[in-house]
Short mmCIF file of C-alpha atoms in Angstrom, two decimals:
data_model
loop_
_atom_site.label_atom_id
_atom_site.label_comp_id
_atom_site.label_asym_id
_atom_site.label_seq_id
_atom_site.Cartn_x
_atom_site.Cartn_y
_atom_site.Cartn_z
CA MET A 1 0.02 -0.08 -0.06
CA ASN A 2 1.36 3.54 -0.68
CA THR A 3 1.00 6.56 1.05
CA LYS A 4 -2.49 7.58 -0.35
CA GLN A 5 -3.96 4.15 -0.05
CA ILE A 6 -3.37 4.05 3.56
CA GLN A 7 -4.79 7.85 3.85
CA LYS A 8 -7.84 6.87 2.15
CA PHE A 9 -8.39 3.57 4.30
CA VAL A 10 -7.69 5.63 7.73
CA MET A 11 -10.18 8.31 6.71
CA ARG A 12 -12.86 6.09 5.69
CA TYR A 13 -12.73 4.31 8.94
CA LEU A 14 -12.60 7.45 11.16
CA ASN A 15 -15.80 8.75 8.91
CA THR A 16 -17.39 5.50 9.54
CA THR A 17 -17.00 5.15 13.34
CA ASN A 18 -17.98 8.93 13.51
CA CYS A 19 -14.52 10.59 14.53
CA HIS A 20 -14.27 14.52 14.83
CA ILE A 21 -11.76 15.67 12.12
CA ILE A 22 -9.86 18.74 13.73
CA GLU A 23 -7.54 19.20 11.06
CA LYS A 24 -6.82 17.33 7.38
CA ASN A 25 -3.65 17.45 5.91
CA PRO A 26 -2.15 15.29 3.20
CA ALA A 27 0.82 14.62 5.25
CA TYR A 28 -1.62 13.71 8.48
CA VAL A 29 -4.88 14.06 9.94
CA THR A 30 -5.50 15.49 13.52
CA VAL A 31 -8.56 13.79 14.91
CA LYS A 32 -10.72 13.03 18.05
CA LEU A 33 -12.14 9.60 18.47
CA SER A 34 -15.40 8.61 18.95
CA PRO A 35 -16.21 6.31 21.77
CA GLU A 36 -16.29 3.36 19.57
CA ALA A 37 -13.09 4.03 17.72
CA ASP A 38 -11.63 4.93 21.07
CA LYS A 39 -12.61 1.50 22.65
CA SER A 40 -10.97 -0.24 19.64
CA LEU A 41 -7.81 1.73 19.28
CA THR A 42 -6.68 3.00 22.79
CA ASN A 43 -6.81 0.00 25.17
CA ARG A 44 -8.31 1.41 28.09
CA PRO A 45 -10.79 -1.18 29.35
CA TYR A 46 -10.44 0.28 33.13
CA TYR A 47 -11.50 3.44 31.91
CA TRP A 48 -14.41 2.50 29.97
CA GLY A 49 -15.63 0.18 32.84
CA PHE A 50 -15.38 3.46 35.24
CA ILE A 51 -17.48 5.41 32.38
CA GLU A 52 -19.90 2.49 31.96
CA ARG A 53 -20.51 1.93 35.68
CA THR A 54 -20.93 6.00 36.55
CA GLU A 55 -22.97 6.58 33.26
CA THR A 56 -20.07 9.73 32.75
CA PRO A 57 -19.89 11.41 29.31
CA PRO A 58 -16.51 10.08 28.19
CA GLU A 59 -13.91 12.08 27.11
CA THR A 60 -11.96 10.03 24.01
CA MET A 61 -8.17 10.69 23.29
CA SER A 62 -7.28 12.82 20.37
CA PHE A 63 -4.50 11.48 17.61
CA LYS A 64 -2.33 13.24 15.05
CA PHE A 65 -2.08 10.21 12.55
CA ILE A 66 0.89 10.84 10.55
CA PHE A 67 0.77 9.40 6.73
CA ASP A 68 3.96 10.90 5.51
CA PRO A 69 6.67 11.62 8.33
CA GLU A 70 8.91 13.22 5.75
CA ARG A 71 6.51 15.61 4.01
CA MET A 72 5.29 16.83 7.67
CA ARG A 73 8.76 17.48 8.89
CA GLN A 74 9.00 19.71 5.96
CA ASP A 75 6.15 21.50 6.45
CA GLU A 76 6.51 22.28 10.12
CA ALA A 77 10.06 23.41 9.27
CA ALA A 78 8.46 25.72 6.26
CA THR A 79 5.79 27.06 9.22
CA ALA A 80 9.00 27.55 11.94
CA ALA A 81 11.24 29.40 9.51
CA ARG A 82 7.88 31.88 8.02
CA SER A 83 7.29 32.28 12.01
CA ALA A 84 10.90 33.36 12.71
CA ALA A 85 10.91 35.64 9.94
CA ALA A 86 7.78 37.47 11.03
CA GLY A 87 9.33 37.46 14.57
CA ALA A 88 5.99 35.38 16.27
CA PRO A 89 7.05 34.22 19.24
CA THR A 90 6.89 30.52 19.68
CA VAL A 91 4.66 28.76 22.75
CA SER A 92 5.15 25.36 23.54
CA SER A 93 1.92 23.22 24.44
CA GLU A 94 3.16 23.04 28.48
CA GLN A 95 3.43 26.89 28.51
CA GLY A 96 0.24 27.52 26.95
CA GLY A 97 -1.68 24.86 28.41
CA VAL A 98 -4.57 25.02 30.46
CA ARG A 99 -5.77 22.69 33.11
CA GLN A 100 -9.07 21.02 32.19
CA ASP A 101 -11.70 19.26 34.05
CA THR A 102 -11.20 15.55 33.98
CA ILE A 103 -13.69 12.71 35.20
CA LEU A 104 -10.87 11.93 37.96
CA GLY A 105 -10.64 15.55 39.04
CA ARG A 106 -14.11 15.84 39.57
CA TYR A 107 -15.07 12.35 41.25
CA LEU A 108 -11.07 11.95 43.19
CA GLY A 109 -10.00 15.34 43.28
CA ILE A 110 -7.18 14.64 41.40
CA ALA A 111 -5.72 17.49 39.42
CA VAL A 112 -4.03 16.03 36.03
CA PRO A 113 -1.31 18.14 34.36
CA PRO A 114 -2.25 19.35 31.00
CA ALA A 115 0.09 17.06 29.04
CA MET A 116 -1.53 14.21 30.14
CA GLY A 117 -5.10 15.55 29.92
CA PRO A 118 -7.89 15.24 27.64
CA GLY A 119 -6.54 17.89 25.55
CA ARG A 120 -3.21 16.37 24.47
CA ILE A 121 -2.73 15.05 21.10
CA THR A 122 -0.59 12.15 20.61
CA ASN A 123 1.66 11.74 17.15
CA ASP A 124 1.07 8.32 15.75
CA GLU A 125 2.86 7.25 12.39
CA VAL A 126 0.56 5.32 10.24
CA THR A 127 2.83 3.70 7.59
CA TYR A 128 3.04 0.56 5.87
CA GLY A 129 4.23 -1.80 8.30
CA SER A 130 3.43 0.34 11.32
CA LYS A 131 1.82 -1.38 14.32
CA ARG A 132 -0.97 1.28 14.42
CA LEU A 133 -2.19 0.44 10.90
CA GLU A 134 -1.81 -3.45 11.88
CA GLN A 135 -4.33 -2.69 14.26
CA LEU A 136 -6.53 -0.82 12.05
CA PHE A 137 -6.55 -3.71 9.69
CA GLN A 138 -7.48 -6.22 12.63
CA VAL A 139 -10.15 -3.84 14.09
CA VAL A 140 -11.69 -3.58 10.63
CA LYS A 141 -11.52 -7.26 9.87
CA SER A 142 -13.21 -8.08 12.97
CA GLY A 143 -15.81 -5.41 12.73
CA GLY A 144 -16.63 -6.45 9.02
CA LYS A 145 -16.98 -10.26 9.19
CA PHE A 146 -20.27 -10.23 9.49
CA VAL A 147 -22.92 -7.62 7.82
CA GLN A 148 -26.60 -7.17 7.01
CA MET A 149 -27.16 -4.33 4.29
CA PHE A 150 -30.20 -3.52 2.29
CA GLU A 151 -30.33 -2.06 -1.27
CA GLU A 152 -31.32 1.18 -1.41
CA PRO A 153 -34.48 2.30 -3.88
CA ALA A 154 -34.09 4.16 -6.83
CA ALA A 155 -35.15 7.84 -6.00
CA GLY A 156 -38.49 7.69 -7.75
CA THR A 157 -39.74 4.63 -5.85
CA ARG A 158 -38.45 5.60 -2.26
CA ASN A 159 -42.00 6.45 -1.42
CA SER A 160 -43.71 4.42 -3.56
CA LEU A 161 -46.03 1.79 -2.40
CA LEU A 162 -45.60 -0.37 -5.58
CA SER A 163 -41.71 -0.66 -4.77
CA PRO A 164 -40.53 -4.19 -5.72
CA PRO A 165 -39.84 -6.76 -3.20
CA TYR A 166 -36.42 -7.46 -1.67
CA THR A 167 -34.98 -11.34 -1.51
CA THR A 168 -32.30 -12.25 0.57
CA TRP A 169 -29.03 -13.49 -0.13
CA LEU A 170 -26.16 -15.22 1.90
CA ALA A 171 -23.16 -13.82 0.77
CA VAL A 172 -19.52 -15.39 1.69
CA ASN A 173 -16.42 -14.46 0.37
CA PHE A 174 -13.92 -17.65 0.52
CA LYS A 175 -10.02 -17.44 0.63
CA VAL A 176 -8.53 -20.75 -0.96
CA GLU A 177 -4.84 -21.30 -0.40
CA PHE A 178 -2.86 -24.07 -2.44
CA LEU A 179 -0.08 -24.89 -0.22
CA CYS A 180 3.16 -26.59 -0.68
CA ASP A 181 7.17 -25.10 -0.75
CA MET A 182 5.08 -22.46 -2.80
CA LYS A 183 1.93 -20.71 -2.21
CA ARG A 184 -0.84 -19.48 -4.71
CA ASP A 185 -4.33 -17.93 -3.40
CA GLU A 186 -7.68 -17.46 -4.91
CA LEU A 187 -10.56 -15.64 -3.80
CA HIS A 188 -14.16 -16.79 -4.39
CA SER A 189 -17.18 -14.47 -3.69
CA LEU A 190 -20.23 -16.46 -3.66
CA GLY A 191 -23.76 -15.74 -2.87
CA VAL A 192 -27.06 -17.84 -2.71
CA ASN A 193 -30.71 -16.50 -3.02
CA LEU A 194 -32.44 -17.72 0.20
CA THR A 195 -35.71 -17.81 -1.83
CA THR A 196 -34.81 -19.58 -4.85
CA GLY A 197 -31.65 -21.17 -4.07
CA GLU A 198 -29.99 -19.56 -7.38
CA LEU A 199 -26.15 -19.53 -6.78
CA ILE A 200 -24.22 -16.49 -8.31
CA THR A 201 -20.55 -16.42 -8.97
CA HIS A 202 -18.33 -13.02 -8.58
CA PHE A 203 -21.31 -11.93 -6.04
CA HIS A 204 -18.70 -9.05 -4.36
CA GLU A 205 -18.19 -7.50 -7.59
CA LYS A 206 -22.24 -7.12 -8.22
CA LEU A 207 -22.45 -5.92 -4.78
CA MET A 208 -19.94 -3.05 -5.69
CA GLU A 209 -22.49 -1.88 -8.44
CA LEU A 210 -25.53 -1.10 -5.94
CA ALA A 211 -26.04 1.73 -3.44
CA LEU A 212 -26.10 -0.25 0.03
CA SER A 213 -27.29 0.91 3.63
CA PRO A 214 -27.73 -0.89 6.91
CA GLN A 215 -31.34 0.82 7.28
CA PHE A 216 -34.56 -1.06 6.21
CA PRO A 217 -36.01 1.05 3.19
CA GLU A 218 -39.51 2.44 3.94
CA ASN A 219 -42.43 1.15 2.06
CA SER A 220 -40.47 -2.25 1.36
CA HIS A 221 -41.14 -5.60 2.14
CA ILE A 222 -39.01 -8.95 1.95
CA LEU A 223 -40.21 -12.08 0.07
CA LYS A 224 -40.14 -15.24 2.71
CA GLN A 225 -36.96 -17.39 2.92
CA GLN A 226 -37.48 -20.64 1.71
CA LEU A 227 -34.22 -21.72 2.66
CA THR A 228 -32.13 -21.64 5.99
CA ILE A 229 -28.94 -19.82 6.50
CA MET A 230 -27.32 -23.25 7.41
CA ARG A 231 -28.72 -24.57 4.08
CA GLY A 232 -27.57 -21.68 2.13
CA ARG A 233 -23.81 -22.20 3.61
CA SER A 234 -23.99 -25.98 2.77
CA ILE A 235 -24.90 -24.81 -1.24
CA LEU A 236 -21.91 -22.35 -1.07
CA GLU A 237 -19.92 -25.04 0.44
CA GLN A 238 -20.83 -27.73 -1.92
CA HIS A 239 -20.45 -25.68 -5.09
CA LEU A 240 -16.65 -24.50 -3.63
CA GLU A 241 -15.67 -28.53 -3.14
CA LYS A 242 -17.16 -29.26 -6.63
CA LEU A 243 -15.05 -26.29 -8.23
CA LEU A 244 -11.72 -27.46 -6.33
CA ASP A 245 -12.37 -31.05 -7.57
CA ARG A 246 -12.23 -29.91 -11.43
CA THR A 247 -9.07 -27.96 -10.76
CA ASP A 248 -5.93 -28.99 -12.43
CA HIS A 249 -4.20 -30.88 -9.47
CA ASN A 250 -0.56 -31.37 -11.43
CA TRP A 251 0.96 -28.61 -8.76
CA ALA A 252 0.21 -31.13 -6.11
CA ALA A 253 2.06 -34.21 -7.83
CA ALA A 254 5.04 -31.82 -8.64
CA ALA A 255 5.08 -30.87 -5.36
CA HIS A 256 4.95 -34.66 -3.91
CA GLU A 257 7.69 -35.53 -5.90
CA ARG A 258 9.81 -32.49 -4.54
CA MET A 259 8.86 -34.01 -0.86
CA VAL A 260 10.16 -37.32 -1.50
CA ASP A 261 13.06 -36.27 -3.34
CA GLU A 262 13.83 -34.09 0.06
CA LEU A 263 12.89 -36.76 2.25
CA ALA A 264 15.19 -39.09 0.43
CA ARG A 265 18.27 -36.61 0.94
CA VAL A 266 17.36 -36.26 4.53
CA ASP A 267 17.18 -39.97 5.02
CA GLY A 268 20.64 -40.33 3.21
CA TYR A 269 22.53 -37.77 5.34
CA TYR A 270 21.04 -38.79 8.89
CA SER A 271 21.54 -42.79 8.26
CA GLU A 272 24.84 -41.82 7.52
CA LEU A 273 25.29 -39.65 10.74
CA HIS A 274 23.36 -42.07 12.77
CA GLU A 275 25.51 -45.27 12.11
CA GLY A 276 28.87 -43.27 12.64
CA SER A 277 27.49 -41.91 15.63
CA ASP A 278 28.29 -43.28 19.03
CA GLU A 279 25.93 -45.07 21.22
CA ALA A 280 25.38 -42.26 23.46
CA ALA A 281 24.75 -39.52 20.80
CA LYS A 282 22.44 -41.75 18.57
CA PRO A 283 19.24 -40.75 20.21
CA GLN A 284 19.96 -37.47 19.56
CA VAL A 285 20.73 -37.93 15.94
CA ALA A 286 17.43 -39.98 15.74
CA VAL A 287 15.44 -36.83 17.32
CA GLN A 288 17.21 -34.54 14.98
CA TRP A 289 16.48 -36.66 11.98
CA GLU A 290 12.66 -37.35 12.70
CA SER A 291 12.37 -33.47 13.45
CA ARG A 292 13.92 -32.43 9.99
CA LYS A 293 11.47 -34.92 8.15
CA GLN A 294 8.49 -33.39 9.87
CA GLU A 295 9.90 -29.99 8.76
CA MET A 296 10.17 -31.31 5.07
CA GLU A 297 6.72 -32.64 5.20
CA TRP A 298 5.05 -29.59 6.33
CA GLN A 299 6.87 -27.49 4.01
CA TYR A 300 6.35 -29.74 0.79
CA ARG A 301 3.31 -31.44 1.42
CA PRO A 302 0.88 -30.36 -1.18
CA ARG A 303 -2.44 -29.20 0.71
CA ILE A 304 -5.71 -27.21 0.25
CA GLN A 305 -6.75 -24.84 2.92
CA VAL A 306 -10.03 -22.73 2.85
CA CYS A 307 -11.12 -20.16 5.20
CA VAL A 308 -14.10 -17.64 5.44
CA ILE A 309 -13.02 -13.99 5.18
CA ASN A 310 -16.07 -12.18 5.78
CA CYS A 311 -20.16 -12.88 5.18
CA GLY A 312 -23.32 -11.02 5.22
CA ILE A 313 -27.36 -11.11 4.76
CA PHE A 314 -28.04 -9.12 1.81
CA HIS A 315 -31.76 -7.87 0.78
CA LEU A 316 -31.73 -7.09 -2.84
CA ARG A 317 -34.43 -6.13 -5.36
CA SER A 318 -35.71 -9.23 -6.70
CA GLU A 319 -34.67 -8.40 -10.52
CA MET A 320 -31.23 -6.81 -9.44
CA LEU A 321 -29.23 -10.40 -10.36
CA SER A 322 -31.63 -11.69 -12.85
#
């Protein structure tokens, strides 16, 4: 991911979680987190436990998420140079800070210095490979595993009593991994109509063409489901299994041959080493021999692993995918 892609991803997360954007710059964004984002990103379970017990308005943290550290340093240097040329005094945050009322101060009489209060803004680099970006990936992945969405009706049918009915689709995005000493991944997006049992491939691509909302549209109704979610899941899994059965498996045969060759080399090396060792060292050599064989089998043994990335229930207009 490049800087623009990272910034787009972070901004989308901040807007989705209703964070307050204080300042936006091509190199960074200053934001006051919403309660939802604060709970996910700041790791303050005791604080939020206290807030929930006392029903006190929360004081969320503020961050400056830096996407391009070098550009931000250049901008700060240029700003400082202009200020110095204009003769403007520089005031540090500690000198200009004002003590703020805090929850601990109100309830326990504790005075918190400005640098540690809710007005403090923490700089945090969000670049590719950073811990914060990885945390955001995990938060989004965890929060987006299961969704329920409704297709938004056309502008002319929003208030119409004759709006088309909605059918319910179960959509699952599968990740298929072909593993040996090499690796190849495939993504399969499948959707099944829980009313008719119709199955559609590349379902995610079709969803990207639609306007979706978590809100159920007014003056709309959903057709009765004929299939349960469990039955729909079975249909998708059976389709994927048949698809994998028809896949060319020459790669697995070649990987198995490479595994046999590597195991033969390991056996040849350790058999000579075992025979040339004294009786005291032979048990240790045997353990190393078996461990090495297990490593070779794990590395070269061909196998297919399937996992679910995410899934959802989508209520779409009945003629949408016809």
